[in-house]
Coordinates of C-alpha atoms and ligand atoms in Angstrom, one line a residue:
Chain N
M1 CA 8.2 -28.4 22.9
T2 CA 6.5 -31.0 20.8
T3 CA 3.0 -31.3 19.8
A4 CA 2.9 -35.1 19.4
E5 CA -0.4 -35.1 21.1
A6 CA -1.8 -32.7 18.5
A7 CA -1.7 -34.8 15.4
D8 CA -1.8 -38.5 15.3
A9 CA 1.6 -40.1 15.6
N10 CA 2.0 -41.3 12.1
T11 CA 1.3 -38.0 10.1
I12 CA 4.3 -36.1 9.0
P13 CA 4.0 -32.4 9.9
I14 CA 3.6 -30.2 6.9
L15 CA 5.4 -27.5 8.7
E16 CA 8.2 -28.1 11.2
A17 CA 10.1 -25.4 12.9
V18 CA 12.9 -26.3 15.3
G19 CA 14.7 -23.8 17.5
L20 CA 13.9 -20.9 15.2
T21 CA 15.7 -17.7 16.3
K22 CA 15.6 -14.4 14.5
V23 CA 17.8 -11.4 15.6
F24 CA 17.4 -8.0 13.9
G25 CA 20.2 -5.4 14.0
T26 CA 23.5 -5.5 16.0
G27 CA 24.9 -3.8 19.1
D28 CA 22.5 -1.4 20.8
D29 CA 19.9 -1.9 18.1
R30 CA 19.9 -5.7 18.5
T31 CA 16.4 -7.1 18.9
V32 CA 15.8 -10.8 19.5
A33 CA 12.5 -11.0 17.6
L34 CA 12.2 -14.8 18.1
Q35 CA 14.1 -17.1 20.4
D36 CA 14.2 -20.8 20.1
V37 CA 10.7 -21.2 18.6
S38 CA 9.6 -24.8 17.8
L39 CA 6.3 -25.5 16.2
D40 CA 4.8 -28.4 14.2
V41 CA 1.7 -28.1 12.1
A42 CA 0.0 -31.2 10.7
P43 CA -1.7 -31.2 7.3
G44 CA -5.1 -29.7 7.5
E45 CA -4.6 -28.4 11.0
F46 CA -5.7 -24.9 12.0
V47 CA -3.3 -23.3 14.4
T48 CA -3.8 -19.9 15.9
V49 CA -1.1 -17.8 17.4
V50 CA -1.8 -15.1 20.0
G51 CA 0.6 -12.7 21.6
A52 CA 1.1 -9.0 22.5
S53 CA 2.1 -6.6 19.8
G54 CA 5.8 -6.9 18.9
C55 CA 6.2 -10.4 20.2
G56 CA 7.4 -11.6 16.8
K57 CA 4.2 -13.1 15.2
S58 CA 4.7 -11.4 11.9
T59 CA 8.4 -12.3 12.0
L60 CA 7.5 -15.9 12.4
L61 CA 5.1 -15.9 9.5
N62 CA 7.7 -14.1 7.3
L63 CA 10.3 -16.8 8.1
I64 CA 7.8 -19.5 7.2
A65 CA 6.9 -17.7 4.0
G66 CA 10.5 -17.4 3.1
L67 CA 10.4 -13.6 3.1
D68 CA 13.2 -13.6 5.6
Q69 CA 15.9 -16.0 6.8
P70 CA 16.2 -17.3 10.4
S71 CA 19.4 -16.4 12.3
A72 CA 19.4 -19.9 13.8
G73 CA 17.2 -23.1 13.8
T74 CA 15.7 -25.1 11.0
L75 CA 12.5 -24.8 9.1
T76 CA 11.0 -27.6 7.0
V77 CA 8.0 -26.7 4.9
R78 CA 6.5 -29.6 3.0
G79 CA 4.3 -27.8 0.5
N80 CA 3.6 -24.4 -1.0
V81 CA 2.9 -21.5 1.3
A82 CA 0.4 -18.6 0.8
L83 CA 0.5 -15.5 3.0
M84 CA -2.5 -13.2 3.7
F85 CA -1.4 -9.8 4.9
Q86 CA -3.0 -7.8 7.6
D87 CA -4.2 -5.1 5.2
A88 CA -5.2 -7.2 2.2
T89 CA -2.4 -5.6 0.0
L90 CA -4.4 -5.6 -3.2
L91 CA -2.8 -3.9 -6.1
P92 CA -4.8 -0.7 -6.7
W93 CA -4.4 -0.6 -10.5
L94 CA -6.0 -4.0 -10.9
T95 CA -9.6 -5.0 -10.5
A96 CA -10.6 -7.5 -7.9
A97 CA -10.6 -10.3 -10.6
E98 CA -7.2 -9.1 -12.0
N99 CA -5.7 -9.2 -8.5
V100 CA -6.8 -12.8 -8.1
E101 CA -5.7 -13.6 -11.7
L102 CA -2.2 -12.2 -11.1
A103 CA -1.5 -15.0 -8.6
L104 CA -2.5 -17.6 -11.3
K105 CA -0.4 -15.8 -13.9
L106 CA 2.6 -15.8 -11.7
R107 CA 2.1 -19.5 -11.3
H108 CA 2.1 -19.8 -15.1
V109 CA -1.5 -21.1 -15.3
P110 CA -2.4 -21.0 -19.0
K111 CA -4.3 -17.9 -19.9
A112 CA -7.3 -19.8 -21.1
E113 CA -7.8 -21.4 -17.7
R114 CA -7.3 -18.3 -15.7
R115 CA -10.5 -16.5 -16.3
A116 CA -12.7 -19.5 -15.3
R117 CA -10.6 -20.3 -12.3
T118 CA -10.7 -16.6 -11.2
A119 CA -14.5 -16.6 -11.4
E120 CA -14.6 -19.8 -9.5
L121 CA -12.4 -18.4 -6.7
L122 CA -14.4 -15.2 -6.4
G123 CA -17.5 -17.4 -6.1
I124 CA -15.9 -19.3 -3.2
V125 CA -15.4 -16.1 -1.3
Q126 CA -18.9 -15.0 -2.3
L127 CA -17.9 -12.1 -4.5
D128 CA -19.6 -13.2 -7.7
G129 CA -20.2 -10.1 -9.8
W130 CA -17.7 -8.0 -8.0
G131 CA -14.7 -8.9 -10.1
S132 CA -14.7 -5.8 -12.2
H133 CA -14.5 -3.4 -9.2
R134 CA -11.3 -1.9 -8.1
P135 CA -10.0 -2.3 -4.5
H136 CA -10.9 1.2 -3.4
E137 CA -14.5 0.6 -4.5
L138 CA -14.8 -2.4 -2.1
S139 CA -15.4 -2.5 1.6
G140 CA -12.7 -3.7 4.0
G141 CA -14.3 -7.1 4.4
M142 CA -14.6 -7.5 0.6
R143 CA -11.0 -6.6 0.2
Q144 CA -10.0 -9.3 2.6
R145 CA -12.1 -11.8 0.7
V146 CA -10.3 -10.8 -2.5
A147 CA -7.0 -11.4 -0.7
L148 CA -8.3 -14.8 0.5
A149 CA -9.3 -15.7 -3.0
R150 CA -5.8 -14.7 -4.2
C151 CA -4.3 -16.9 -1.5
L152 CA -6.5 -19.8 -2.7
A153 CA -5.3 -19.1 -6.3
Q154 CA -1.8 -19.9 -5.2
D155 CA -2.9 -23.5 -4.7
A156 CA -0.8 -23.7 -1.5
Q157 CA -1.2 -26.4 1.1
I158 CA -0.2 -24.0 3.9
L159 CA -2.1 -20.7 4.5
L160 CA -0.4 -18.1 6.7
M161 CA -2.7 -15.3 7.9
D162 CA -1.3 -12.3 9.6
E163 CA -4.2 -10.7 11.6
P164 CA -6.3 -10.6 8.5
L165 CA -9.5 -9.5 10.2
G166 CA -8.0 -7.0 12.7
A167 CA -9.5 -4.0 11.0
L168 CA -13.1 -5.3 10.6
D169 CA -16.2 -4.8 12.5
A170 CA -17.5 -7.7 14.7
M171 CA -20.3 -8.7 12.3
T172 CA -18.2 -8.9 9.2
R173 CA -15.5 -10.7 11.1
D174 CA -17.9 -13.3 12.4
H175 CA -19.1 -13.8 8.9
L176 CA -15.6 -14.2 7.5
H177 CA -14.7 -16.6 10.3
D178 CA -17.4 -18.9 9.0
E179 CA -16.2 -18.5 5.4
I180 CA -12.5 -19.0 6.2
E181 CA -13.3 -22.1 8.2
T182 CA -15.5 -23.6 5.4
V183 CA -12.9 -22.8 2.6
V184 CA -10.0 -24.1 4.6
R185 CA -11.7 -27.3 5.5
D186 CA -13.0 -27.9 2.0
Q187 CA -9.5 -27.5 0.6
G188 CA -7.8 -29.3 3.4
L189 CA -5.4 -26.5 4.1
A190 CA -3.1 -26.2 7.1
V191 CA -3.4 -22.7 8.6
V192 CA -1.3 -20.6 10.9
F193 CA -3.5 -17.7 11.8
V194 CA -2.1 -14.8 13.9
T195 CA -4.3 -12.6 16.0
H196 CA -4.4 -10.3 19.0
N197 CA -7.8 -11.6 19.9
M198 CA -7.9 -14.6 22.3
R199 CA -11.6 -15.4 21.6
E200 CA -11.0 -15.3 17.8
A201 CA -8.0 -17.6 18.3
I202 CA -10.2 -20.1 20.3
R203 CA -13.1 -19.7 17.8
L204 CA -10.9 -20.8 14.9
G205 CA -8.0 -22.9 16.2
D206 CA -7.7 -26.6 16.6
R207 CA -4.7 -25.5 18.7
V208 CA -3.9 -22.1 20.2
V209 CA -0.2 -21.1 20.6
L210 CA 0.5 -18.4 23.1
M211 CA 3.6 -16.2 22.5
G212 CA 5.4 -13.9 24.9
S213 CA 7.7 -11.0 24.1
H214 CA 11.3 -9.8 24.8
P215 CA 12.4 -12.2 23.4
G216 CA 9.6 -13.6 21.3
R217 CA 9.0 -17.2 22.3
I218 CA 6.3 -19.7 22.6
L219 CA 4.8 -19.8 26.2
H220 CA 2.1 -22.4 25.9
E221 CA 0.1 -24.5 23.5
E222 CA -3.4 -25.6 24.1
L223 CA -5.6 -28.0 22.1
I224 CA -9.2 -26.8 21.7
P225 CA -11.4 -29.9 21.5
L226 CA -14.7 -28.0 20.9
P227 CA -16.6 -29.0 17.8
H228 CA -16.7 -26.7 14.7
P229 CA -18.2 -24.3 13.8
R230 CA -17.9 -22.5 17.1
V231 CA -19.7 -19.4 18.2
M232 CA -17.3 -16.6 19.3
D233 CA -19.7 -15.3 22.1
S234 CA -20.3 -18.8 23.6
P235 CA -19.6 -19.4 27.3
E236 CA -17.2 -22.2 26.5
I237 CA -15.0 -19.9 24.5
A238 CA -15.3 -17.1 27.0
T239 CA -14.1 -19.3 29.9
R240 CA -11.2 -20.6 27.9
A241 CA -10.3 -17.2 26.7
A242 CA -10.2 -15.8 30.3
D243 CA -8.1 -18.7 31.3
L244 CA -5.6 -18.4 28.5
T245 CA -5.5 -14.6 28.8
R246 CA -4.5 -15.0 32.4
R247 CA -1.9 -17.4 31.5
L248 CA -0.5 -15.1 28.8
K249 CA -0.4 -12.2 31.2
S250 CA 1.3 -14.0 34.0
Q251 CA 4.0 -15.5 31.8
G252 CA 4.1 -13.0 29.0
H253 CA 6.7 -10.6 30.3
A254 CA 8.6 -12.9 32.6
H255 CA 12.2 -12.4 31.7
V256 CA 13.8 -15.5 30.1
G257 CA 17.6 -16.0 29.7
Chain E
M1 CA -26.6 -9.8 7.6
S2 CA -23.8 -7.4 6.9
A3 CA -24.0 -5.3 3.9
D4 CA -20.9 -7.1 2.7
V5 CA -22.7 -10.1 1.4
L6 CA -25.3 -8.3 -0.7
T7 CA -25.3 -9.2 -4.3
P8 CA -24.1 -6.3 -6.4
V9 CA -26.7 -3.8 -7.5
V10 CA -24.2 -1.2 -8.5
D11 CA -24.0 -0.7 -12.3
D12 CA -22.0 2.4 -12.6
T13 CA -18.9 0.6 -13.8
P14 CA -15.9 2.9 -13.9
A15 CA -15.7 2.4 -17.7
A16 CA -16.0 5.2 -20.3
P17 CA -18.7 7.6 -19.4
P18 CA -21.6 8.0 -21.9
G19 CA -21.6 10.9 -24.3
A20 CA -23.2 13.5 -22.1
G21 CA -20.8 12.6 -19.2
R22 CA -17.8 13.0 -21.5
A23 CA -19.0 16.4 -22.8
R24 CA -19.3 17.5 -19.2
L25 CA -15.9 16.3 -18.5
I26 CA -14.4 18.2 -21.4
Y27 CA -16.4 21.3 -20.4
G28 CA -15.2 21.0 -16.8
W29 CA -11.6 20.8 -18.1
L30 CA -12.0 23.6 -20.5
W31 CA -13.7 26.4 -18.6
P32 CA -10.8 27.1 -16.1
K33 CA -8.5 27.4 -19.1
A34 CA -10.9 29.7 -20.8
L35 CA -11.2 31.8 -17.7
A36 CA -7.4 32.0 -17.4
I37 CA -7.2 33.3 -21.0
V38 CA -9.9 35.9 -20.3
L39 CA -8.1 37.1 -17.2
V40 CA -4.8 37.4 -19.1
L41 CA -6.5 39.3 -21.9
A42 CA -8.2 41.7 -19.5
F43 CA -5.0 42.4 -17.6
W44 CA -3.2 43.0 -20.8
Q45 CA -5.9 45.3 -22.1
V46 CA -5.8 47.3 -18.8
I47 CA -2.0 47.8 -19.2
V48 CA -2.5 48.9 -22.8
W49 CA -5.2 51.4 -21.7
S50 CA -2.9 52.8 -19.1
G51 CA -0.7 54.1 -21.8
W52 CA 2.5 52.6 -20.2
R53 CA 4.0 51.8 -23.6
P54 CA 2.9 53.0 -27.1
T55 CA 0.8 50.5 -29.0
Y56 CA 3.4 49.9 -31.7
V57 CA 5.4 48.2 -28.9
L58 CA 2.6 46.8 -26.9
P59 CA -0.4 46.3 -29.1
A60 CA -3.9 45.7 -27.7
P61 CA -5.3 42.2 -27.4
A62 CA -7.8 42.8 -30.1
E63 CA -5.2 43.8 -32.6
T64 CA -3.0 40.9 -31.6
L65 CA -5.9 38.4 -32.0
Q66 CA -6.6 39.9 -35.4
T67 CA -3.0 39.4 -36.4
L68 CA -3.2 35.9 -35.1
G69 CA -6.3 35.3 -37.2
G70 CA -4.5 36.5 -40.2
M71 CA -1.5 34.3 -39.4
L72 CA -3.6 31.2 -39.2
G73 CA -4.4 31.7 -42.8
T74 CA -0.8 31.6 -44.0
E75 CA 1.1 28.6 -45.1
R76 CA 4.2 29.8 -43.4
F77 CA 2.6 29.7 -40.0
W78 CA 1.5 26.1 -40.4
S79 CA 4.8 25.1 -41.6
A80 CA 6.4 26.8 -38.6
I81 CA 4.0 25.0 -36.2
T82 CA 4.7 21.7 -38.0
T83 CA 8.5 22.2 -37.6
T84 CA 8.2 23.1 -34.0
L85 CA 5.8 20.3 -33.0
T86 CA 7.8 17.7 -35.0
R87 CA 10.9 18.8 -33.0
A88 CA 9.0 18.7 -29.8
V89 CA 7.7 15.2 -30.5
I90 CA 11.0 13.7 -31.6
G91 CA 12.9 15.4 -28.8
F92 CA 10.5 14.3 -26.2
A93 CA 10.4 10.8 -27.6
L94 CA 14.1 10.6 -27.4
A95 CA 14.2 12.0 -23.9
L96 CA 11.5 9.5 -23.0
V97 CA 13.5 6.5 -24.1
I98 CA 16.8 7.8 -22.7
G99 CA 15.3 9.1 -19.4
T100 CA 13.3 5.9 -18.8
T101 CA 16.2 3.6 -19.5
I102 CA 18.6 5.6 -17.2
G103 CA 15.9 5.9 -14.6
V104 CA 15.3 2.1 -14.4
L105 CA 19.0 1.3 -14.4
V106 CA 19.7 3.9 -11.7
A107 CA 16.8 2.7 -9.6
R108 CA 17.9 -0.9 -9.9
I109 CA 21.6 -0.8 -9.6
R110 CA 22.9 0.6 -6.3
P111 CA 26.4 1.6 -7.3
L112 CA 25.1 3.4 -10.3
R113 CA 22.6 5.2 -8.1
L114 CA 25.3 6.4 -5.8
A115 CA 27.4 7.6 -8.7
V116 CA 24.7 9.3 -10.9
G117 CA 21.7 9.8 -8.6
S118 CA 22.6 13.3 -7.5
L119 CA 24.1 14.1 -10.9
I120 CA 20.6 13.6 -12.5
T121 CA 19.1 16.1 -10.0
G122 CA 22.0 18.4 -10.7
L123 CA 21.3 18.3 -14.4
Q124 CA 17.7 19.0 -13.7
T125 CA 18.6 22.3 -12.1
M126 CA 20.9 23.3 -15.1
P127 CA 19.1 26.0 -17.1
S128 CA 18.8 24.5 -20.6
I129 CA 19.9 27.7 -22.3
A130 CA 23.3 27.3 -20.7
W131 CA 23.8 24.2 -22.9
F132 CA 23.5 26.0 -26.2
P133 CA 26.9 27.4 -26.6
L134 CA 28.3 23.9 -26.2
A135 CA 25.6 22.4 -28.4
I136 CA 26.4 24.8 -31.1
L137 CA 30.1 24.1 -30.8
L138 CA 29.4 20.4 -31.0
F139 CA 26.8 20.3 -33.7
G140 CA 26.9 23.7 -35.4
L141 CA 23.8 25.8 -36.0
D142 CA 21.8 22.7 -36.8
E143 CA 18.8 20.6 -35.9
Q144 CA 21.0 18.3 -33.8
A145 CA 22.0 21.2 -31.6
I146 CA 18.3 21.8 -30.7
M147 CA 17.6 18.1 -30.2
F148 CA 20.6 17.8 -27.9
V149 CA 19.4 20.5 -25.6
V150 CA 15.8 19.4 -25.7
V151 CA 16.8 15.9 -24.7
L152 CA 19.2 17.2 -22.0
G153 CA 16.4 19.4 -20.7
A154 CA 13.7 16.7 -20.5
A155 CA 15.5 13.4 -19.8
P156 CA 16.7 14.1 -16.3
S157 CA 13.1 14.9 -15.2
I158 CA 11.9 11.7 -16.7
A159 CA 14.6 9.7 -15.2
N160 CA 13.9 11.2 -11.8
G161 CA 10.2 10.4 -12.2
V162 CA 11.1 6.8 -12.8
I163 CA 13.5 6.7 -9.9
S164 CA 11.1 8.4 -7.4
G165 CA 8.2 6.3 -8.7
I166 CA 10.1 3.1 -8.1
D167 CA 11.4 4.3 -4.7
H168 CA 7.9 5.0 -3.6
V169 CA 6.6 1.6 -4.4
P170 CA 5.2 0.3 -1.1
P171 CA 7.5 -2.5 0.2
A172 CA 4.3 -4.5 0.9
F173 CA 3.9 -4.8 -2.9
T174 CA 7.3 -6.3 -3.5
R175 CA 6.8 -8.6 -0.6
L176 CA 3.5 -9.6 -2.1
G177 CA 5.3 -10.3 -5.4
R178 CA 7.7 -12.6 -3.6
V179 CA 4.9 -14.4 -1.8
L180 CA 3.2 -14.9 -5.1
G181 CA 6.4 -16.4 -6.5
A182 CA 7.1 -13.7 -9.1
S183 CA 10.3 -14.0 -11.1
P184 CA 12.5 -10.9 -11.1
V185 CA 11.2 -10.0 -14.5
S186 CA 7.6 -10.4 -13.7
L187 CA 8.1 -8.7 -10.3
Y188 CA 9.2 -5.6 -12.4
R189 CA 6.6 -6.0 -15.2
D190 CA 3.6 -6.8 -13.1
I191 CA 4.2 -5.1 -9.8
V192 CA 7.0 -2.5 -9.6
L193 CA 6.5 -0.6 -12.9
P194 CA 2.7 -0.4 -12.7
A195 CA 3.0 0.8 -9.0
A196 CA 5.6 3.4 -10.1
M197 CA 3.3 4.8 -12.8
P198 CA 2.0 7.9 -10.9
G199 CA 5.6 9.1 -10.2
Y200 CA 6.5 8.3 -13.8
V201 CA 3.7 10.4 -15.2
A202 CA 4.6 13.3 -13.0
G203 CA 8.2 13.0 -14.4
L204 CA 6.8 13.0 -17.9
T205 CA 4.7 16.1 -17.3
Q206 CA 7.7 17.9 -15.9
G207 CA 9.9 16.6 -18.7
W208 CA 7.5 17.9 -21.2
A209 CA 7.6 21.4 -19.7
F210 CA 11.4 21.4 -19.8
A211 CA 11.4 20.0 -23.3
W212 CA 9.1 22.8 -24.5
R213 CA 11.1 25.5 -22.8
S214 CA 14.4 24.2 -24.2
L215 CA 12.9 23.9 -27.6
M216 CA 11.8 27.5 -27.6
A217 CA 15.2 28.7 -26.4
G218 CA 16.8 26.6 -29.1
E219 CA 14.6 27.9 -31.8
L220 CA 15.5 31.5 -30.8
L221 CA 19.2 30.8 -30.9
V222 CA 19.6 28.2 -33.6
I223 CA 17.8 29.7 -36.6
I224 CA 18.0 27.5 -39.6
A225 CA 17.5 29.2 -43.0
E226 CA 14.4 28.2 -45.0
K227 CA 13.0 26.5 -42.0
P228 CA 10.3 28.6 -40.3
S229 CA 9.5 27.7 -36.7
L230 CA 7.7 29.3 -33.9
G231 CA 10.9 30.4 -32.2
A232 CA 12.3 31.8 -35.5
Q233 CA 9.1 33.6 -36.0
L234 CA 9.4 35.3 -32.6
E235 CA 13.0 36.3 -33.4
F236 CA 12.0 37.8 -36.8
A237 CA 9.1 39.6 -35.3
R238 CA 11.4 41.2 -32.8
Q239 CA 14.0 42.1 -35.4
F240 CA 11.4 43.7 -37.6
S241 CA 9.5 45.3 -34.7
K242 CA 6.3 43.5 -35.6
A243 CA 4.9 43.6 -32.1
P244 CA 1.4 42.1 -32.9
Q245 CA 3.0 39.2 -34.6
L246 CA 5.4 38.7 -31.8
L247 CA 2.6 38.6 -29.2
A248 CA 0.4 36.4 -31.4
T249 CA 3.2 33.9 -31.7
M250 CA 3.7 34.0 -28.0
L251 CA 0.0 33.2 -27.5
V252 CA 0.3 30.2 -29.8
I253 CA 3.3 28.9 -27.8
L254 CA 1.5 29.4 -24.5
I255 CA -1.6 27.6 -25.8
L256 CA 0.3 24.7 -27.3
G257 CA 2.2 24.2 -24.1
M258 CA -0.9 24.3 -22.0
L259 CA -2.7 21.9 -24.3
V260 CA 0.0 19.3 -24.0
D261 CA 0.3 19.8 -20.3
G262 CA -3.5 19.4 -20.1
L263 CA -3.2 16.0 -21.8
F264 CA -0.6 14.9 -19.3
S265 CA -2.5 16.1 -16.3
S266 CA -5.8 14.6 -17.4
Y267 CA -4.0 11.3 -18.0
S268 CA -2.5 11.5 -14.5
R269 CA -5.8 12.3 -12.9
R270 CA -7.4 9.4 -14.6
L271 CA -4.6 7.1 -13.5
R272 CA -4.9 8.3 -9.9
R273 CA -8.7 8.2 -9.8
R274 CA -8.7 4.6 -11.1
R275 CA -6.4 3.7 -8.1
G276 CA -8.6 5.5 -5.6
L277 CA -5.9 8.1 -4.9
D278 CA -6.6 11.7 -4.1
V279 CA -6.9 13.6 -7.3
G280 CA -6.8 17.0 -5.7
V281 CA -8.7 20.0 -7.0
Ligands
ATP301 N1 12.9 -5.6 9.8 C1 13.1 -5.4 11.1 N2 14.2 -4.8 11.5 C2 14.4 -4.6 12.9 N3 13.5 -5.0 13.8 C3 12.4 -5.6 13.4 C4 12.1 -5.9 12.0 N4 11.0 -6.5 11.9 C5 10.5 -6.7 13.2 N5 11.4 -6.2 14.1 C6 11.3 -6.2 15.5 O1 11.0 -7.5 15.9 C7 10.0 -7.6 16.9 C8 8.8 -8.4 16.5 O2 8.2 -7.8 15.4 P1 6.9 -8.4 14.7 O3 6.5 -7.5 13.6 O4 7.2 -9.8 14.4 O5 5.8 -8.3 15.9 P2 4.3 -8.8 15.9 O6 4.1 -9.8 16.9 O7 3.9 -9.1 14.5 O8 3.6 -7.4 16.3 P3 2.1 -6.9 15.9 O9 1.1 -7.7 16.6 O10 2.1 -5.5 16.4 O11 2.0 -7.0 14.4 C9 9.6 -6.1 17.2 O12 10.4 -5.7 18.4 C10 10.1 -5.4 16.0 O13 10.6 -4.1 16.4
MG302 MG1 2.5 -8.3 13.1

């Protein structure tokens, strides 16, 4: 499955997965989490991945992030990768600012620059003045913003996001959609954004990738040519969401090989 | 708009509380201890009143406290306390270094863990007094015999604290470290060890309790001439049937143990509170 139509022909994809397969366990415990998954992402492209729980979305991101090795297939990543976890995963003994700063420290950014850069990043995610608070003193949405700032601190070209907004209320989520979109476009990042929510996928994605389970595989890819920023409750998104959801349901559990 | 985007108006930064707050904190920490002491004294007085034992064997709290007051004025008492506390500090410090090193090694190195993991827990269940005959054979009736047992008493708990602290580091934190590109050293320094702190402090608290118990057993058994200590003072008080002095010394031992334990638990509470963890009652 190629996406030549997605990016213009002469850009080199920043991320190229060919025939990725991931098998966990052996014998009776054997789970094929991913089977023959191929996906290209162009620089600056926003790709959203939708699929049922357990279809291998996190597995795919873990492979791209290098946290796990594929059982088969090749993966070419032309840039640094940052991963944003579902539950923020801030370190509770550090303040918001120190959490962001840690990413700079581990990248060996000189100490003198770190403080200013941290303040700048907290500003980008609209958390000026909250730097000295500890994670448990922040709301869920604020924690995700700190996590986003920490990802930006990694100075990566590819941002992987694993259902980062799943636990948030609709209003905070809408707000963060706007913010993520702005930040990502300003910095020219390529994004792979995983979600359960079809409308969220269409709201954000230049391209939506549908995944099916057992085994985890790509069912369909759809370009979303609507202009940004989009409104999640708009009729255009609702129609497309209904269409793609139908598609996912009809193919999702069809047994393959 | 969502409350999320409001600019901060909160100014109660979790830094050091102002004077009044601190006083209240100390008061809040002190009164349960004071109440415990009052309860013990009352219970004790009731037993004395019951006439269960003559007062030359079991003196009343008032008499004991009076003896204690007199003791506080003697040089011998302060030299005893100094000896005992010096031993406690040195012994605990040794146990800290040894226990922490062993704990980190065992937590890191799998074969070592299989080999010594259960041994450490086994050592922890070993009553420290059972070590003394061996210690005395090895080192004679000497300072080193006491240190040996204090370290053996405390180090396993500390090592176990390190191991369980490291074992309970959420895997998500180590994954985060890898995503952030941490080297093995910085993964440990910046993520694993800080995350393991609550377990470590629990191990230190328990290690202290064991060190203190072992030390008292040691001071009762290994009495060094010309070197007064709290344990020796207990033993002499028994030999010369000085019941008020015996009980007064016991009170001192109890209070010292509680004080140090209080330091550990208030540190542990602060640590947990800063992380937004449940601090219990
Ligand atoms: N470390 C592992 N060991 C064994 N099986 C695993 C492991 N990680 C994932 N799996 C299995 O792989 C499959 C895909 O898991 P994955 O976490 O990628 O799903 P997901 O699409 O992210 O689901 P969700 O939307 O619920 O997060 C599941 O069947 C899961 O049980
Ligand atoms: Mg997942």
